[in-house]
CSV table of C-alpha atoms in Angstrom, one decimal:
chain,number,residue,atom,x,y,z
A,1,MET,CA,89.4,136.3,46.6
A,2,GLY,CA,89.4,132.9,44.8
A,3,ALA,CA,91.8,134.1,42.0
A,4,PRO,CA,94.7,135.3,44.4
A,5,PHE,CA,94.4,131.9,46.6
A,6,ALA,CA,94.5,129.9,43.5
A,7,THR,CA,97.5,131.8,42.0
A,8,VAL,CA,99.5,131.4,45.3
A,9,ALA,CA,98.5,127.7,45.4
A,10,PHE,CA,99.7,127.3,41.8
A,11,TYR,CA,103.0,129.4,42.5
A,12,ASN,CA,103.8,127.1,45.5
A,13,ALA,CA,103.0,123.9,43.7
A,14,VAL,CA,105.4,125.0,40.8
A,15,LEU,CA,108.0,126.4,43.4
A,16,PHE,CA,108.2,123.2,45.5
A,17,ALA,CA,108.1,120.8,42.4
A,18,ALA,CA,111.1,122.7,41.0
A,19,ARG,CA,112.9,122.5,44.2
A,20,GLY,CA,112.2,118.8,44.3
A,21,GLN,CA,113.7,118.3,40.9
A,22,MET,CA,116.7,120.3,41.8
A,23,GLU,CA,117.3,118.3,44.8
A,24,SER,CA,117.2,115.1,42.8
A,25,MET,CA,119.7,116.5,40.2
A,26,LEU,CA,122.0,117.4,43.1
A,27,ALA,CA,121.5,114.2,44.9
A,28,HIS,CA,124.9,112.6,46.1
A,29,PRO,CA,125.9,109.2,44.7
A,30,ASP,CA,126.4,107.8,48.3
A,31,GLY,CA,123.0,109.1,49.5
A,32,SER,CA,124.3,111.5,51.8
A,33,PRO,CA,122.3,114.6,52.8
A,34,LEU,CA,122.7,117.8,50.7
A,35,SER,CA,124.7,120.3,52.0
A,36,MET,CA,123.6,123.8,52.8
A,37,SER,CA,125.4,125.1,49.5
A,38,ASP,CA,123.3,122.2,47.6
A,39,GLN,CA,120.2,123.5,49.1
A,40,ALA,CA,120.9,127.1,48.3
A,41,ILE,CA,121.5,126.0,44.6
A,42,ALA,CA,118.3,124.0,44.6
A,43,GLY,CA,116.7,127.2,45.7
A,44,LEU,CA,118.2,129.2,42.9
A,45,GLY,CA,116.8,126.8,40.2
A,46,ALA,CA,113.5,126.8,41.9
A,47,GLY,CA,113.3,130.7,42.2
A,48,THR,CA,114.2,130.8,38.5
A,49,VAL,CA,111.4,128.8,37.8
A,50,GLY,CA,109.0,130.5,40.3
A,51,ALA,CA,109.8,133.9,38.7
A,52,LEU,CA,108.3,132.9,35.5
A,53,ILE,CA,105.0,132.2,37.3
A,54,ALA,CA,105.0,134.9,39.9
A,55,CYS,CA,106.0,137.9,37.4
A,56,PRO,CA,102.7,137.6,35.2
A,57,THR,CA,100.3,136.8,38.3
A,58,GLU,CA,101.9,139.5,40.4
A,59,LEU,CA,101.5,142.0,37.7
A,60,ILE,CA,97.9,141.2,37.5
A,61,LYS,CA,97.5,141.4,41.2
A,62,CYS,CA,99.4,144.8,41.4
A,63,ARG,CA,97.4,146.4,38.9
A,64,ILE,CA,94.0,145.4,40.9
A,65,GLN,CA,95.7,146.5,44.1
A,66,ALA,CA,96.7,149.8,42.6
A,67,GLN,CA,93.3,150.3,41.1
A,68,ALA,CA,91.5,149.7,44.5
A,69,GLY,CA,93.9,152.0,46.2
A,70,SER,CA,93.3,154.8,43.7
A,71,LYS,CA,89.5,154.3,44.4
A,72,ALA,CA,90.0,154.3,48.2
A,73,SER,CA,92.0,157.6,47.9
A,74,ALA,CA,89.5,159.4,45.8
A,75,ALA,CA,86.8,159.0,48.6
A,76,HIS,CA,88.4,161.8,50.5
A,77,ILE,CA,91.1,164.3,49.2
A,78,HIS,CA,92.5,166.9,51.6
A,79,ALA,CA,93.6,169.8,49.2
A,80,ALA,CA,96.2,171.0,51.9
A,81,SER,CA,98.1,167.7,51.5
A,82,LEU,CA,98.6,167.9,47.8
A,83,PRO,CA,102.2,169.0,47.0
A,84,ALA,CA,102.7,172.5,45.2
A,85,GLY,CA,102.0,172.1,41.5
A,86,LEU,CA,100.4,168.7,41.8
A,87,ALA,CA,97.1,169.7,41.2
A,88,THR,CA,94.7,172.8,40.0
A,89,LEU,CA,91.5,173.1,41.9
A,90,SER,CA,88.7,175.2,40.7
A,91,GLN,CA,85.2,175.4,42.4
A,92,SER,CA,82.0,176.8,41.0
A,93,GLY,CA,79.5,178.7,43.1
A,94,LYS,CA,77.5,175.5,43.7
A,95,GLY,CA,80.4,173.8,45.3
A,96,LEU,CA,81.2,171.7,42.2
A,97,ALA,CA,85.0,170.9,42.2
A,98,SER,CA,87.3,169.5,39.6
A,99,LEU,CA,90.6,168.0,40.2
A,100,THR,CA,92.9,168.2,37.3
A,101,GLN,CA,96.2,166.2,38.3
A,102,ALA,CA,99.5,166.8,36.8
A,103,LYS,CA,101.2,164.5,34.0
A,104,GLY,CA,101.5,161.2,35.3
A,105,PHE,CA,98.8,160.9,37.7
A,106,SER,CA,95.1,159.5,36.8
A,107,THR,CA,92.4,162.1,36.3
A,108,LEU,CA,89.8,161.7,39.0
A,109,PRO,CA,86.1,162.4,38.4
A,110,LEU,CA,84.2,165.6,39.4
A,111,ALA,CA,83.1,165.7,42.8
A,112,THR,CA,80.6,167.8,44.7
A,113,ALA,CA,81.8,169.2,48.0
A,114,THR,CA,79.5,168.4,50.8
A,115,SER,CA,78.2,171.0,53.3
A,116,GLY,CA,79.8,171.0,56.9
A,117,THR,CA,83.0,169.4,55.7
A,118,THR,CA,86.5,170.0,57.2
A,119,PRO,CA,88.0,173.3,55.7
A,120,GLY,CA,90.3,172.5,52.9
A,121,ALA,CA,88.9,169.0,52.3
A,122,ILE,CA,87.1,167.7,49.2
A,123,HIS,CA,84.7,164.9,49.8
A,124,LEU,CA,84.0,162.8,46.6
A,125,GLY,CA,81.5,160.7,48.3
A,126,ASP,CA,80.8,157.5,46.2
A,127,TYR,CA,83.5,157.1,43.7
A,128,THR,CA,82.1,157.6,40.3
A,129,GLY,CA,85.1,157.0,38.0
A,130,SER,CA,85.0,154.0,35.7
A,131,LEU,CA,87.3,151.1,36.6
A,132,GLN,CA,90.1,150.4,34.1
A,133,TYR,CA,90.1,146.6,34.9
A,134,LYS,CA,86.9,144.5,35.8
A,135,GLY,CA,89.0,141.6,37.5
A,136,PRO,CA,92.0,139.4,36.8
A,137,MET,CA,91.2,138.0,33.5
A,138,ASP,CA,90.4,141.6,32.3
A,139,VAL,CA,93.8,142.7,33.4
A,140,MET,CA,95.4,140.0,31.4
A,141,ARG,CA,93.3,140.7,28.1
A,142,GLN,CA,94.1,144.5,28.2
A,143,VAL,CA,97.8,144.1,28.9
A,144,MET,CA,98.0,141.5,26.1
A,145,ARG,CA,96.0,143.6,23.7
A,146,SER,CA,97.6,147.0,24.4
A,147,GLU,CA,101.1,146.4,26.2
A,148,GLY,CA,102.9,143.9,23.6
A,149,GLY,CA,101.0,140.8,24.0
A,150,VAL,CA,102.4,138.0,26.3
A,151,ILE,CA,105.6,139.9,26.8
A,152,GLY,CA,103.4,142.5,28.5
A,153,LEU,CA,102.7,140.3,31.3
A,154,TYR,CA,106.4,139.9,32.1
A,155,LYS,CA,106.9,143.5,32.8
A,156,GLY,CA,109.1,143.7,35.8
A,157,LEU,CA,110.6,140.2,35.3
A,158,VAL,CA,114.2,141.6,36.1
A,159,PRO,CA,113.3,142.6,39.5
A,160,THR,CA,111.2,139.4,40.0
A,161,LEU,CA,114.3,137.4,39.3
A,162,LEU,CA,116.4,139.5,41.6
A,163,ARG,CA,113.5,138.8,44.5
A,164,GLU,CA,112.8,135.0,43.6
A,165,VAL,CA,116.3,133.7,42.9
A,166,PRO,CA,118.3,134.8,45.8
A,167,GLY,CA,115.3,135.0,48.2
A,168,CYS,CA,114.3,131.3,47.4
A,169,ALA,CA,118.2,130.2,47.7
A,170,ALA,CA,118.2,131.9,51.2
A,171,MET,CA,114.9,130.6,52.3
A,172,PHE,CA,115.4,126.9,51.3
A,173,ALA,CA,118.9,126.8,52.9
A,174,ALA,CA,117.7,128.5,55.8
A,175,TYR,CA,114.7,126.0,56.3
A,176,GLU,CA,116.9,123.0,56.0
A,177,ALA,CA,119.6,124.6,58.3
A,178,ILE,CA,116.9,125.2,61.0
A,179,LYS,CA,115.5,121.5,60.6
A,180,LEU,CA,119.0,120.1,61.1
A,181,GLY,CA,119.7,122.3,64.0
A,182,ALA,CA,116.5,121.4,65.6
A,183,ALA,CA,116.9,117.6,64.9
A,184,LYS,CA,120.4,117.7,66.5
A,185,GLN,CA,119.1,119.6,69.6
A,186,GLN,CA,116.1,117.0,70.1
A,187,GLY,CA,118.7,114.1,69.5
A,188,LEU,CA,116.9,112.8,66.4
A,189,SER,CA,119.0,111.0,63.8
A,190,ASN,CA,116.8,112.3,60.8
A,191,ALA,CA,115.3,115.7,60.3
A,192,ASN,CA,112.2,113.8,58.9
A,193,GLU,CA,111.2,112.9,62.5
A,194,LEU,CA,110.6,116.5,63.5
A,195,GLY,CA,107.1,117.1,64.7
A,196,LYS,CA,104.6,119.5,62.8
A,197,GLY,CA,105.2,122.3,65.4
A,198,THR,CA,109.1,122.3,64.7
A,199,LEU,CA,108.4,122.1,60.9
A,200,MET,CA,106.0,125.3,61.1
A,201,VAL,CA,108.7,127.1,63.0
A,202,ALA,CA,111.3,126.3,60.5
A,203,GLY,CA,109.0,127.2,57.5
A,204,GLY,CA,108.1,130.6,59.3
A,205,ALA,CA,111.4,131.7,59.9
A,206,ALA,CA,112.6,130.5,56.4
A,207,GLY,CA,109.8,133.0,55.1
A,208,ALA,CA,111.3,135.8,57.3
A,209,VAL,CA,114.7,135.1,55.9
A,210,TYR,CA,113.0,135.3,52.4
A,211,TRP,CA,111.8,138.9,52.8
A,212,LEU,CA,114.7,140.2,54.9
A,213,THR,CA,116.9,139.1,52.0
A,214,VAL,CA,114.9,140.6,49.1
A,215,TYR,CA,112.3,143.0,50.0
A,216,PRO,CA,113.8,146.0,48.2
A,217,ALA,CA,113.5,144.0,44.9
A,218,ASP,CA,109.8,143.6,45.5
A,219,ILE,CA,109.4,147.4,45.9
A,220,ILE,CA,110.9,147.9,42.5
A,221,LYS,CA,109.1,145.0,40.9
A,222,SER,CA,105.8,146.6,42.0
A,223,LYS,CA,106.7,150.1,41.0
A,224,LEU,CA,107.6,149.0,37.3
A,225,GLN,CA,104.6,146.6,37.0
A,226,THR,CA,102.1,149.5,37.9
A,227,ASP,CA,104.1,152.1,35.9
A,228,SER,CA,102.3,153.6,32.8
A,229,TYR,CA,102.9,151.9,29.5
A,230,ARG,CA,102.6,154.9,27.4
A,231,GLN,CA,104.2,157.5,29.6
A,232,PRO,CA,106.5,155.4,31.9
A,233,ALA,CA,107.9,157.1,34.8
A,234,TYR,CA,110.9,154.5,34.8
A,235,ARG,CA,113.1,153.3,32.1
A,236,GLY,CA,114.1,150.1,33.9
A,237,THR,CA,115.1,148.3,37.1
A,238,LEU,CA,118.2,150.3,37.9
A,239,HIS,CA,116.6,153.7,36.8
A,240,CYS,CA,113.6,153.1,39.1
A,241,ALA,CA,116.1,152.2,42.1
A,242,ARG,CA,117.8,155.4,41.5
A,243,GLN,CA,114.5,157.5,41.3
A,244,LEU,CA,113.3,155.9,44.6
A,245,TYR,CA,116.5,156.5,46.6
A,246,ALA,CA,116.6,160.2,45.3
A,247,ALA,CA,112.8,160.7,46.4
A,248,ASP,CA,113.1,158.9,49.9
A,249,GLY,CA,116.5,157.5,50.5
A,250,ILE,CA,116.9,153.9,51.7
A,251,ALA,CA,113.5,154.1,53.3
A,252,ALA,CA,111.9,154.1,49.9
A,253,PHE,CA,113.0,150.3,49.6
A,254,PHE,CA,111.3,149.3,53.0
A,255,LYS,CA,107.8,150.7,52.7
A,256,GLY,CA,105.1,148.4,53.7
A,257,PHE,CA,107.9,145.9,55.1
A,258,SER,CA,106.3,145.3,58.5
A,259,PRO,CA,102.8,144.0,57.4
A,260,ALA,CA,104.5,141.9,54.4
A,261,PHE,CA,107.2,140.5,56.9
A,262,SER,CA,104.3,139.6,59.4
A,263,ARG,CA,102.3,137.9,56.8
A,264,SER,CA,105.1,135.8,55.5
A,265,ILE,CA,105.7,134.0,58.6
A,266,PRO,CA,102.4,132.2,59.2
A,267,ALA,CA,101.9,131.7,55.3
A,268,ASN,CA,105.3,130.1,54.9
A,269,ALA,CA,104.8,128.0,58.1
A,270,ALA,CA,101.8,126.7,56.7
A,271,ALA,CA,103.1,126.2,53.1
A,272,PHE,CA,106.3,124.3,54.4
A,273,LEU,CA,104.3,122.2,56.6
A,274,VAL,CA,101.8,121.2,53.7
A,275,TYR,CA,104.9,120.5,51.6
A,276,GLU,CA,106.3,118.2,54.2
A,277,MET,CA,103.2,116.2,54.6
A,278,VAL,CA,102.5,115.8,50.9
A,279,ARG,CA,106.4,114.8,50.6
A,280,GLN,CA,106.1,112.3,53.4
A,281,THR,CA,102.9,110.8,52.1
A,282,MET,CA,104.2,110.4,48.6
A,283,THR,CA,107.7,109.0,49.5
A,284,GLY,CA,106.7,107.2,52.8
A,285,ALA,CA,109.7,108.8,54.4
């Protein structure tokens, strides 16, 4: 768990630092506050920088998550749920079953069907297949060795940019708009006077705006980053989007949205609060 937390912390540090630099570049000579369009531009710049960090770290995360998902799904496979033509099952007299999957799917290990199981189900028991990746660093080594070096770590960069750039623009603009609105409602002359609770609400809402804006791009990014290198199912971002839409319609771009959306609110509430506390400590504002 340490590696994911470390990468998230590093990403947030780079993102907020880039945003601060963009704000300095966009500062008005008369010292007046940045407009919402200025904040959106700052977010665009920060998102561009953030994408360069997010792409390789999320490729590693996606590969490990996909591997974990494959391991979990191997624990219990219901034969009746397999689409026609996906798999060929053959059983011996002792109940030994082999599952040979169609092209594009990983081969699962041999499994012994246990007695007393649900008809039509194959229980693999403990997963016996060897894991492709031993950890985050092993993912990095294997990708760099067999998928084009450092360039391989940036597979899915286009959808990552499509997520980070507009997403961060919307998020930071929304955050500042909510802060200004809250300060006005509370009769404060400066948004820096807002309390921690209000800042957390603004940060949580900004995180919600982020995912509402760009979640489909995240789906495409994850599909491309876990796609096979030697036998890819997708030729690129647009091809992936077309394939997903052809298979499941618009719903394909919102799978898993609820948990991601729910997690983003407290995570961004905490991230923005920490950012404000650090900024106020360093600047004395």
